[in-house]
Coordinates of C-alpha atoms and ligand atoms in Angstrom, one line a residue:
M1 CA -19.3 -26.2 20.6
F2 CA -15.8 -27.9 22.1
K3 CA -14.2 -25.5 24.2
K4 CA -10.6 -25.6 25.2
V5 CA -9.2 -25.1 28.5
I6 CA -6.6 -22.3 28.3
R7 CA -4.2 -21.9 30.6
F8 CA -2.6 -18.0 31.0
V9 CA 0.8 -17.9 32.0
L10 CA 1.7 -13.8 32.5
V11 CA 5.2 -13.5 31.4
G12 CA 7.2 -10.1 31.4
L13 CA 7.0 -8.1 28.5
C14 CA 9.9 -7.9 26.1
S15 CA 12.8 -5.1 26.7
L16 CA 12.8 -1.8 24.6
S17 CA 15.8 -3.4 22.6
T18 CA 15.4 -3.3 18.6
V19 CA 16.7 -6.1 16.2
V20 CA 17.5 -3.2 13.9
V21 CA 19.9 -2.9 10.4
A22 CA 23.6 -2.5 11.5
A23 CA 26.2 0.0 10.1
A24 CA 25.8 3.2 8.2
Q25 CA 25.8 3.7 4.6
T26 CA 25.9 -0.2 3.9
K27 CA 22.4 -1.1 3.5
P28 CA 22.5 -4.7 5.5
V29 CA 20.5 -7.8 5.3
D30 CA 19.7 -9.4 8.7
A31 CA 20.7 -13.0 9.6
E32 CA 18.3 -14.7 7.3
G33 CA 19.2 -13.0 4.4
H34 CA 16.2 -10.0 4.3
P35 CA 16.8 -6.6 3.1
W36 CA 17.1 -4.3 6.1
W37 CA 13.6 -2.4 4.7
Q38 CA 11.7 -5.8 5.0
H39 CA 11.2 -6.5 8.7
A40 CA 11.7 -2.0 9.4
V41 CA 9.2 0.4 10.8
F42 CA 8.9 3.2 8.7
Y43 CA 7.2 6.3 10.6
E44 CA 6.2 9.4 7.8
I45 CA 7.0 12.9 9.0
Y46 CA 5.2 15.7 7.6
P47 CA 7.9 18.2 7.9
R48 CA 6.1 21.6 8.4
S49 CA 4.2 20.0 11.4
F50 CA 6.3 17.4 13.0
A51 CA 9.1 19.9 15.4
D52 CA 10.2 23.4 14.9
S53 CA 13.9 24.3 16.0
N54 CA 13.9 27.6 15.1
N55 CA 10.3 28.8 16.2
D56 CA 8.7 30.1 13.2
G57 CA 6.0 28.2 13.4
I58 CA 6.9 25.5 11.0
G59 CA 8.6 22.2 11.5
D60 CA 12.4 21.9 9.8
L61 CA 14.8 19.3 9.4
N62 CA 16.8 20.0 12.7
G63 CA 13.2 19.8 14.4
I64 CA 13.6 16.3 13.3
V65 CA 16.8 16.0 14.1
S66 CA 16.1 16.6 17.7
K67 CA 13.5 14.0 18.0
L68 CA 15.7 11.1 16.6
D69 CA 16.3 9.7 20.0
Y70 CA 12.5 9.7 20.6
L71 CA 12.1 7.9 17.1
K72 CA 15.2 5.6 18.3
D73 CA 13.2 4.6 21.4
L74 CA 9.8 4.4 19.9
G75 CA 10.9 1.6 17.5
V76 CA 11.1 3.2 14.3
D77 CA 13.7 2.1 11.5
A78 CA 13.2 4.7 8.9
I79 CA 11.7 8.1 8.4
W80 CA 9.8 9.1 5.5
I81 CA 9.9 13.1 5.0
T82 CA 7.4 14.4 2.9
P83 CA 8.6 16.4 0.3
C84 CA 11.0 19.5 1.9
F85 CA 12.2 20.4 -1.6
P86 CA 12.3 24.3 -2.3
S87 CA 8.7 25.1 -3.1
P88 CA 6.0 27.4 -3.3
Q89 CA 4.3 25.6 -1.4
V90 CA 0.8 25.6 -3.0
D91 CA 0.6 22.0 -1.9
F92 CA 2.8 22.1 1.0
G93 CA 5.8 21.1 -0.8
Y94 CA 3.9 18.6 -3.1
D95 CA 5.1 21.4 -6.2
V96 CA 8.7 21.1 -6.4
S97 CA 10.4 23.9 -7.9
D98 CA 14.1 22.2 -7.7
Y99 CA 14.4 18.8 -6.7
E100 CA 18.0 18.8 -5.9
A101 CA 17.9 21.6 -3.0
I102 CA 16.5 22.1 0.4
D103 CA 13.6 24.5 1.2
P104 CA 15.3 27.4 3.4
M105 CA 11.9 26.8 5.3
Y106 CA 13.4 23.7 6.6
G107 CA 17.0 24.1 6.6
T108 CA 20.1 23.6 4.2
T109 CA 21.6 21.0 3.1
K110 CA 24.0 20.8 5.3
D111 CA 21.3 20.2 8.0
F112 CA 19.9 17.6 6.1
D113 CA 23.2 15.9 5.6
R114 CA 23.2 16.4 9.1
M115 CA 19.9 14.1 9.6
V116 CA 21.2 11.7 7.2
S117 CA 24.2 10.9 9.3
E118 CA 22.6 11.3 12.9
G119 CA 19.6 9.0 11.5
Q120 CA 22.4 6.3 10.7
R121 CA 24.2 6.6 13.7
R122 CA 21.2 5.6 15.5
N123 CA 20.5 3.2 12.8
I124 CA 17.3 5.3 11.0
W125 CA 17.3 5.4 7.4
V126 CA 16.1 8.4 5.7
I127 CA 13.7 8.3 2.9
L128 CA 12.3 11.2 0.6
D129 CA 9.1 11.8 -1.2
F130 CA 9.8 11.6 -5.1
V131 CA 7.1 13.9 -6.9
V132 CA 7.5 11.8 -10.3
N133 CA 3.7 12.8 -11.4
H134 CA 4.4 17.3 -11.9
T135 CA 6.6 19.6 -10.8
S136 CA 5.9 23.2 -9.3
D137 CA 5.1 25.6 -12.4
Q138 CA 7.9 27.7 -10.8
H139 CA 10.3 24.9 -11.8
K140 CA 13.0 26.1 -14.4
W141 CA 11.6 23.1 -16.6
F142 CA 8.2 24.6 -16.7
V143 CA 9.2 28.1 -16.7
D144 CA 11.2 27.2 -20.0
S145 CA 8.4 25.4 -21.1
K146 CA 5.9 27.9 -21.2
S147 CA 8.0 30.2 -22.7
S148 CA 7.7 29.3 -26.3
K149 CA 6.2 26.6 -28.2
T150 CA 9.9 25.8 -29.2
S151 CA 11.6 26.3 -26.0
E152 CA 14.1 23.4 -25.2
H153 CA 11.8 22.0 -22.6
R154 CA 8.6 22.4 -24.5
D155 CA 7.9 19.0 -24.4
W156 CA 9.1 17.8 -20.8
Y157 CA 5.0 18.6 -20.3
I158 CA 1.9 18.1 -21.8
W159 CA 0.7 21.0 -24.1
R160 CA -1.9 20.8 -26.7
D161 CA -4.1 22.6 -28.6
G162 CA -7.8 23.3 -27.4
K163 CA -10.6 21.7 -29.2
A164 CA -12.1 24.8 -30.1
P165 CA -11.8 28.6 -29.0
G166 CA -12.2 28.8 -25.4
E167 CA -12.6 24.6 -25.0
P168 CA -9.6 22.4 -23.3
P169 CA -8.5 19.5 -25.4
N170 CA -10.7 17.2 -23.4
N171 CA -13.3 16.7 -20.7
W172 CA -10.5 15.1 -18.1
L173 CA -10.6 16.8 -14.8
S174 CA -8.0 17.7 -12.2
T175 CA -8.6 15.9 -9.3
F176 CA -8.4 18.9 -7.0
G177 CA -10.4 21.2 -9.7
L178 CA -12.6 21.5 -12.7
S179 CA -10.7 21.1 -16.0
A180 CA -7.3 19.1 -16.2
W181 CA -6.2 22.3 -18.4
K182 CA -5.0 25.2 -18.2
L183 CA -4.8 27.5 -21.1
D184 CA -1.5 29.3 -21.3
P185 CA -2.0 32.9 -23.1
K186 CA 1.2 32.9 -24.4
T187 CA 1.2 30.3 -26.7
N188 CA -2.7 30.0 -26.7
Q189 CA -2.2 26.1 -25.9
Y190 CA -3.6 24.3 -22.8
Y191 CA -1.0 22.7 -20.3
Y192 CA -2.3 19.4 -18.5
H193 CA -2.6 19.2 -14.7
Y194 CA -4.1 16.7 -12.7
F195 CA -3.5 18.5 -9.4
Y196 CA -3.6 22.1 -9.0
P197 CA -2.6 23.9 -12.3
E198 CA 0.5 24.8 -10.3
Q199 CA 1.6 21.6 -10.5
P200 CA 1.8 20.7 -14.4
D201 CA 2.2 17.2 -15.3
L202 CA 5.7 15.8 -16.9
N203 CA 5.5 14.0 -20.1
W204 CA 7.3 10.6 -19.4
R205 CA 7.1 10.0 -22.8
N206 CA 9.8 12.4 -23.3
P207 CA 13.5 10.3 -22.7
A208 CA 14.8 13.8 -21.7
V209 CA 12.3 13.6 -19.0
E210 CA 13.2 10.1 -18.0
K211 CA 16.9 10.7 -17.5
A212 CA 16.6 14.0 -15.6
M213 CA 13.8 12.0 -13.2
L214 CA 16.2 9.1 -12.6
D215 CA 19.5 11.4 -11.7
V216 CA 17.3 12.7 -9.4
T217 CA 17.2 10.2 -7.8
R218 CA 21.0 9.1 -8.1
F219 CA 21.7 12.6 -6.9
W220 CA 19.9 11.5 -3.1
Y221 CA 21.2 8.0 -3.2
K222 CA 24.4 9.2 -3.3
R223 CA 23.9 11.6 -0.4
G224 CA 23.0 8.8 1.9
V225 CA 18.7 8.9 1.3
A226 CA 17.9 5.0 1.3
G227 CA 14.9 5.3 -0.8
F228 CA 11.6 7.0 -2.1
R229 CA 8.2 7.0 -1.4
L230 CA 6.9 7.8 -5.3
D231 CA 4.0 10.1 -5.4
A232 CA 0.8 9.7 -7.0
V233 CA 2.5 7.0 -9.5
D234 CA -0.8 5.7 -11.2
T235 CA -1.2 9.2 -12.7
L236 CA 2.3 9.2 -15.0
F237 CA 0.9 8.8 -18.2
E238 CA -2.2 9.5 -20.1
D239 CA -3.8 8.3 -23.4
P240 CA -1.7 9.9 -25.7
K241 CA -5.0 10.3 -28.1
L242 CA -6.6 12.4 -25.2
T243 CA -9.6 9.8 -25.7
D244 CA -12.5 11.8 -23.1
N245 CA -13.2 10.0 -20.0
P246 CA -16.8 8.3 -19.9
V247 CA -19.1 10.3 -17.6
L248 CA -21.1 8.5 -14.8
P249 CA -24.0 9.6 -13.2
G250 CA -24.4 11.9 -10.3
T251 CA -21.8 14.4 -8.9
D252 CA -19.1 14.5 -6.9
K253 CA -18.4 16.8 -3.5
F254 CA -17.1 19.6 -5.7
G255 CA -19.9 19.6 -7.8
R256 CA -18.2 17.9 -11.1
P257 CA -20.0 15.1 -12.8
N258 CA -18.4 11.5 -12.0
M259 CA -16.4 10.1 -14.4
E260 CA -14.1 7.2 -15.0
E261 CA -10.4 7.7 -15.1
K262 CA -10.5 5.3 -17.7
Y263 CA -7.7 7.3 -20.2
D264 CA -5.7 9.3 -17.2
K265 CA -4.9 7.4 -14.9
K266 CA -3.0 3.9 -14.5
L267 CA -1.6 2.9 -17.8
P268 CA 0.3 0.4 -18.2
E269 CA 3.6 2.5 -19.2
V270 CA 3.7 3.1 -15.7
H271 CA 5.3 -0.3 -15.3
D272 CA 8.3 0.6 -17.6
V273 CA 9.1 3.6 -15.2
M274 CA 8.5 2.0 -12.1
R275 CA 11.1 -0.7 -13.5
K276 CA 13.5 1.8 -14.7
L277 CA 13.7 3.7 -11.2
R278 CA 14.0 0.1 -9.4
S279 CA 16.8 -0.3 -11.6
A280 CA 18.6 2.9 -10.2
A281 CA 17.6 1.9 -6.8
D282 CA 19.0 -1.7 -6.8
E283 CA 22.4 0.3 -7.5
F284 CA 22.3 1.4 -4.4
G285 CA 20.5 -1.1 -2.4
S286 CA 17.5 1.3 -1.8
V287 CA 13.8 0.8 -1.3
L288 CA 11.0 2.2 -3.2
I289 CA 7.9 2.6 -1.5
G290 CA 4.6 3.2 -3.9
E291 CA 1.7 5.5 -3.1
T292 CA -0.5 2.8 -5.1
W293 CA -4.2 3.4 -4.7
T294 CA -6.0 0.4 -5.8
S295 CA -9.2 -1.0 -5.4
N296 CA -8.6 -4.9 -5.4
V297 CA -5.4 -7.0 -4.0
S298 CA -4.7 -7.8 -8.0
E299 CA -4.2 -4.4 -9.1
L300 CA -1.8 -4.0 -6.2
K301 CA -0.1 -7.2 -7.3
D302 CA 1.0 -5.3 -10.6
Y303 CA 3.2 -2.9 -8.7
Y304 CA 5.9 -5.5 -7.6
G305 CA 6.6 -6.3 -11.3
E306 CA 5.8 -9.5 -12.6
H307 CA 9.4 -10.4 -12.1
N308 CA 9.7 -8.7 -8.5
D309 CA 11.3 -5.8 -10.4
E310 CA 9.3 -3.0 -9.8
L311 CA 8.2 -1.5 -6.5
Q312 CA 9.5 -3.4 -3.2
L313 CA 6.7 -1.9 -1.1
P314 CA 3.8 -1.1 -3.0
M315 CA 1.3 0.6 -0.3
D316 CA -2.0 -1.1 0.9
L317 CA -4.2 1.7 1.4
M318 CA -7.0 0.2 1.2
M319 CA -8.0 -0.6 5.0
T320 CA -8.0 3.4 4.7
E321 CA -11.6 2.8 2.9
F322 CA -12.9 0.9 4.9
K323 CA -16.5 1.5 6.9
G324 CA -16.8 1.0 10.4
L325 CA -14.7 -1.7 12.2
S326 CA -15.9 -5.5 10.8
A327 CA -13.5 -8.1 11.5
D328 CA -15.0 -10.3 8.3
Q329 CA -14.0 -7.4 6.3
Y330 CA -10.0 -7.3 7.6
R331 CA -10.3 -10.9 7.5
K332 CA -11.1 -11.5 4.1
H333 CA -8.9 -8.5 3.0
I334 CA -5.7 -9.9 4.6
A335 CA -6.4 -13.5 3.5
A336 CA -6.4 -12.1 -0.1
V337 CA -3.5 -10.0 0.5
N338 CA -1.8 -13.1 2.3
A339 CA -2.6 -15.4 -0.8
A340 CA -1.7 -13.1 -3.1
G341 CA 2.2 -14.2 -2.0
H342 CA 4.0 -10.7 -2.0
W343 CA 5.5 -8.6 1.1
P344 CA 2.4 -6.7 2.3
V345 CA 2.7 -3.2 3.1
Y346 CA -0.4 -2.0 5.2
V347 CA -0.8 1.7 5.7
I348 CA -4.0 2.9 8.1
T349 CA -3.3 6.1 7.6
N350 CA -1.4 9.7 6.6
H351 CA -1.3 12.8 5.5
D352 CA -4.2 12.7 3.1
I353 CA -6.5 10.9 5.1
V354 CA -8.7 11.7 8.3
R355 CA -6.5 10.4 11.1
S356 CA -7.0 6.8 11.9
Y357 CA -8.0 7.6 15.5
T358 CA -10.6 10.0 14.4
R359 CA -11.6 7.3 11.8
Y360 CA -12.7 4.8 14.0
A361 CA -13.5 6.5 17.5
D362 CA -16.7 6.1 18.7
G363 CA -16.5 8.1 21.8
T364 CA -16.6 5.5 24.2
H365 CA -13.5 3.9 23.3
N366 CA -11.2 5.9 21.5
D367 CA -8.0 4.7 23.0
D368 CA -8.7 0.9 23.6
I369 CA -9.6 1.5 19.4
A370 CA -6.2 2.8 19.0
K371 CA -4.7 0.2 20.6
M372 CA -6.4 -2.4 19.0
M373 CA -5.8 -1.2 15.2
A374 CA -2.1 -0.6 16.1
T375 CA -2.1 -4.4 17.0
L376 CA -3.5 -5.1 13.8
Y377 CA -1.4 -3.9 11.3
L378 CA 1.7 -4.0 13.5
T379 CA 1.3 -7.8 13.9
L380 CA 0.0 -8.7 10.2
R381 CA 2.7 -10.3 7.8
G382 CA 4.4 -7.4 6.2
T383 CA 6.3 -3.9 6.4
A384 CA 4.5 -1.5 8.7
I385 CA 4.3 2.3 7.7
M386 CA 3.3 4.8 10.6
Y387 CA 2.1 8.1 10.5
Y388 CA 3.6 10.8 13.2
G389 CA 1.5 11.2 16.0
E390 CA -1.1 7.9 15.5
E391 CA 1.8 6.6 18.7
I392 CA -0.1 9.3 20.8
G393 CA -3.9 8.9 19.8
M394 CA -3.5 12.1 17.6
E395 CA -6.9 13.2 16.5
N396 CA -8.0 15.3 13.4
N397 CA -8.3 18.9 13.7
D398 CA -10.6 20.2 11.0
P399 CA -10.4 23.6 10.3
K400 CA -13.7 25.6 12.1
S401 CA -14.2 27.9 9.3
K402 CA -13.4 28.6 5.5
D403 CA -11.2 30.9 6.6
D404 CA -9.2 29.1 8.8
V405 CA -8.0 26.7 5.7
Q406 CA -4.9 26.3 4.3
D407 CA -5.0 23.5 1.7
P408 CA -6.5 24.6 -1.2
I409 CA -8.8 21.9 -2.0
G410 CA -10.3 22.6 1.4
K411 CA -11.1 26.0 0.0
L412 CA -12.4 24.6 -3.0
G413 CA -14.9 22.0 -1.4
W414 CA -15.9 23.7 1.7
P415 CA -18.0 22.7 3.6
L416 CA -18.0 19.2 2.1
E417 CA -14.6 18.8 1.5
K418 CA -12.4 20.5 4.6
G419 CA -9.3 19.5 3.0
R420 CA -6.6 17.8 4.4
D421 CA -5.3 20.5 7.6
G422 CA -7.2 18.3 10.0
E423 CA -4.6 15.7 9.4
R424 CA -1.5 17.4 9.6
A425 CA -1.6 19.7 12.8
P426 CA 1.4 19.8 15.1
M427 CA 3.2 17.1 16.6
Q428 CA 2.0 17.0 20.3
W429 CA 5.3 16.7 22.2
N430 CA 3.8 18.0 25.8
E431 CA 1.6 20.1 27.5
S432 CA 3.1 23.5 27.1
Q433 CA 2.1 26.4 24.7
N434 CA 1.3 24.9 21.4
A435 CA 1.9 21.1 22.4
G436 CA 5.6 22.1 22.4
F437 CA 5.7 22.0 18.8
S438 CA 7.0 25.5 18.5
K439 CA 7.5 28.6 20.6
A440 CA 5.6 30.7 17.7
K441 CA 2.1 30.3 16.5
P442 CA 2.1 27.4 14.4
W443 CA 1.2 27.0 10.6
L444 CA -1.9 25.3 11.7
P445 CA -3.5 25.2 15.2
V446 CA -3.1 22.5 18.0
P447 CA -6.4 20.7 18.8
A448 CA -7.5 21.2 22.2
S449 CA -7.1 17.2 23.0
Y450 CA -3.1 17.5 23.2
K451 CA -3.5 18.1 27.3
A452 CA -4.4 14.0 27.1
H453 CA -2.5 13.0 24.5
N454 CA 1.1 14.2 24.0
V455 CA 4.2 12.4 24.3
A456 CA 5.5 14.1 27.9
S457 CA 2.5 12.7 30.0
E458 CA 1.8 9.4 27.8
M459 CA 5.5 8.6 28.4
K460 CA 4.4 8.4 32.3
D461 CA 1.7 6.7 31.6
S462 CA 1.6 2.7 31.2
N463 CA -1.8 2.8 30.4
S464 CA -1.4 5.5 27.3
V465 CA -1.4 4.7 23.7
L466 CA 2.1 5.4 23.8
S467 CA 3.4 2.6 26.0
F468 CA 1.2 0.1 24.3
Y469 CA 3.0 1.5 21.2
R470 CA 6.5 1.0 22.5
Q471 CA 6.0 -2.3 23.7
L472 CA 4.1 -3.1 20.5
L473 CA 6.7 -2.2 18.2
A474 CA 9.4 -3.8 21.0
L475 CA 7.6 -7.4 20.6
R476 CA 7.6 -6.6 16.7
H477 CA 11.2 -6.0 16.4
K478 CA 12.1 -9.1 19.1
E479 CA 9.7 -12.3 18.1
P480 CA 10.8 -13.9 14.8
A481 CA 7.3 -15.1 14.6
L482 CA 5.7 -11.2 13.9
L483 CA 8.6 -10.6 11.8
E484 CA 8.6 -13.6 9.4
G485 CA 5.9 -16.0 10.4
D486 CA 3.1 -17.3 8.2
F487 CA -0.3 -16.0 8.4
Q488 CA -3.4 -18.5 9.6
L489 CA -6.7 -17.4 10.7
L490 CA -8.4 -19.2 13.2
N491 CA -12.3 -18.7 13.9
E492 CA -13.1 -18.1 10.6
N493 CA -16.9 -17.4 11.1
D494 CA -16.8 -14.5 14.3
P495 CA -18.3 -11.7 12.9
N496 CA -16.7 -10.1 15.4
V497 CA -13.1 -11.2 16.4
L498 CA -10.3 -11.5 14.2
T499 CA -8.1 -14.2 15.6
Y500 CA -4.8 -15.4 13.8
V501 CA -1.6 -17.0 14.2
R502 CA 1.7 -16.0 13.1
R503 CA 3.5 -18.9 12.9
Y504 CA 7.9 -19.2 12.3
K505 CA 10.0 -22.3 12.9
D506 CA 9.1 -23.4 16.4
E507 CA 7.6 -20.3 17.4
A508 CA 3.6 -19.3 17.1
I509 CA 2.5 -16.2 18.5
L510 CA -1.4 -15.7 18.5
V511 CA -3.3 -12.4 17.9
V512 CA -7.1 -11.7 19.3
L513 CA -8.5 -8.3 18.2
N514 CA -12.3 -7.7 19.2
M515 CA -13.4 -5.6 16.8
S516 CA -16.6 -5.0 18.5
A517 CA -18.1 -2.7 21.4
S518 CA -19.1 -5.7 23.7
N519 CA -17.2 -8.2 25.7
Q520 CA -16.6 -11.3 23.9
N521 CA -15.8 -14.8 25.0
V522 CA -13.4 -16.2 22.5
G523 CA -13.2 -20.2 22.4
L524 CA -9.9 -21.1 21.0
D525 CA -9.4 -24.6 19.3
L526 CA -5.3 -24.8 18.3
S527 CA -5.5 -28.2 17.6
P528 CA -5.7 -28.3 14.0
L529 CA -2.3 -26.2 14.2
G530 CA -0.5 -29.1 15.9
F531 CA -1.4 -27.7 19.7
A532 CA -3.4 -30.4 21.5
Q533 CA -2.6 -28.8 24.8
P534 CA -1.5 -25.2 24.4
R535 CA -0.2 -22.8 27.1
L536 CA -0.5 -18.9 26.4
S537 CA 2.2 -17.0 27.6
V538 CA 0.6 -13.5 27.4
L539 CA 2.8 -11.0 25.8
L540 CA 0.7 -7.7 25.6
T541 CA -2.9 -6.8 26.3
S542 CA -4.5 -4.0 26.2
F543 CA -7.2 -5.1 28.9
H544 CA -8.1 -3.0 31.7
K545 CA -9.0 -5.7 33.8
P546 CA -6.4 -8.5 34.9
L547 CA -6.9 -11.8 32.9
P548 CA -8.1 -15.1 35.1
A549 CA -5.6 -17.4 35.6
M550 CA -7.7 -20.3 34.0
A551 CA -10.4 -19.7 31.8
A552 CA -12.6 -22.0 29.5
E553 CA -12.6 -18.8 27.0
L554 CA -10.6 -15.9 26.7
P555 CA -12.5 -13.1 27.8
M556 CA -12.4 -10.1 25.2
E557 CA -13.0 -6.8 26.7
P558 CA -14.6 -4.4 23.7
Y559 CA -12.1 -2.9 21.0
S560 CA -8.9 -5.1 23.1
A561 CA -6.1 -6.9 21.6
F562 CA -4.5 -9.6 23.1
I563 CA -1.0 -11.2 22.1
A564 CA 0.6 -14.2 23.7
K565 CA 2.9 -16.9 22.8
I566 CA 1.5 -20.3 22.3
T567 CA 3.7 -23.1 23.4
K568 CA 3.0 -27.0 23.6
Ligands
LIG601 C1 -0.1 12.7 -3.1 C2 0.4 13.3 -1.8 O1 0.3 12.1 -0.7 C3 -0.4 14.5 -1.6 O2 -0.6 15.1 -0.5 C4 -0.5 15.4 -2.7 O3 -1.7 16.9 -2.6 C5 -0.9 14.4 -4.0 N1 -0.4 13.6 -4.5 C6 -0.3 15.6 -5.4 O4 1.1 15.7 -5.3

């Protein structure tokens, strides 16, 4: 194979200044006309677990405010806060009992307003989580709905007679349990709940529901919220005929029959609602991010809308389901996403998924893998959504026994399904008691690993995961090719190393990721890209050893990342 001689020119890393959107209130476009959210880095905060300002063991909004400088310095442009509205907390906020207030456990509306304005002062936008599919069973709409068959809100939810005495209307299953139907003795009808029974599904076929929910979004936009992450959008509609879902062979981890969710999920009507939510968002220059679980790129494409009039940022959650690290798998997926032509939104972890650090860790190269994966999703074309703690290499901290479990699905499915407590552990701020999260006993325990992985000590260590993230995010904000460049794969047959170039106008940036546990020497032929005698100026690497000044091939350490500017 023809191998080019590569010359490495080590250059200083860029400063930590970020190119961020300007003034508060008006949501700006950048010099090239991109909306504020396109190049923003979003950071998901699970408020119970981020920072506890009043030392009751549960995080809160004032806690978030106290960490805004940290987030700004990290390179975050927008925070997505998972539900902080009043809620009985059966599903830790995803069971909302009032969409237009703040749960006292998190603070007051005044605290909320302060968070928004303190965020705006730093050019950090606030995104809320809108639970569109269901409310809490304690929401006044449902309380009224349940009260009688003729109540004003009866048809705001999905009520049906049983098939026969003691038999639910059909075979649909709740994703968090057994039947998706619960009998209410008062009216002797069943109501439908795709999630917990305490989360009855709204009836989006009722125009009054649609109006009330659209008004909720306007309420928050007027308070300065810059957009929403839309929860569980694919479950908004169900087949009105209530056709049974096809039963598949085998059982799942809860011991239920496997089923194809043909009639209770992903119905086309969802797109009408997305368009309406979008037009409300457009009135305020706001953004809609979708919790869009899809199994392929073409399904994901639909959520942007035929005329780009649905979600600006439907999440690509497909990488979270990849098994192991395979350069080829990532290469094929990313190529398919790019070919689809929309603006991608890559996500590698969140509050429902085992933390990426834990998923990929091999016991030997854990931090290296975390840096390599960070490089992947923060140098691809698209918007990035981080999850709190990912930047310090936080691990899952799964409950040790069923009695320790907080998340109801963990109780239901124990021990095969331990629930989602593990990925929701308190943020690790420092080495002090409770990792500096709270002076009280935290609602979930902190993992023992907080001594090694915490913000304070990683700030002091130039080789830490956090130091790497800070440099990477700074690069991402600074380099036009990383923000805007197109995406060209190189070495497409390499089974171990993923190599690509991001290119914008005169700038080209090379990214090389060794996804294997062994050293790899990577031959680089950049001549097809028009670089006959390229010079590589190193921008960032996760290497442990210094790079040789001259080499025939790029020596990639196990699970390492290399980013360089290519010049002629
Ligand atoms: C998706 C959310 O991310 C998850 O945490 C929640 O349990 C379900 N939707 C139900 O709202």
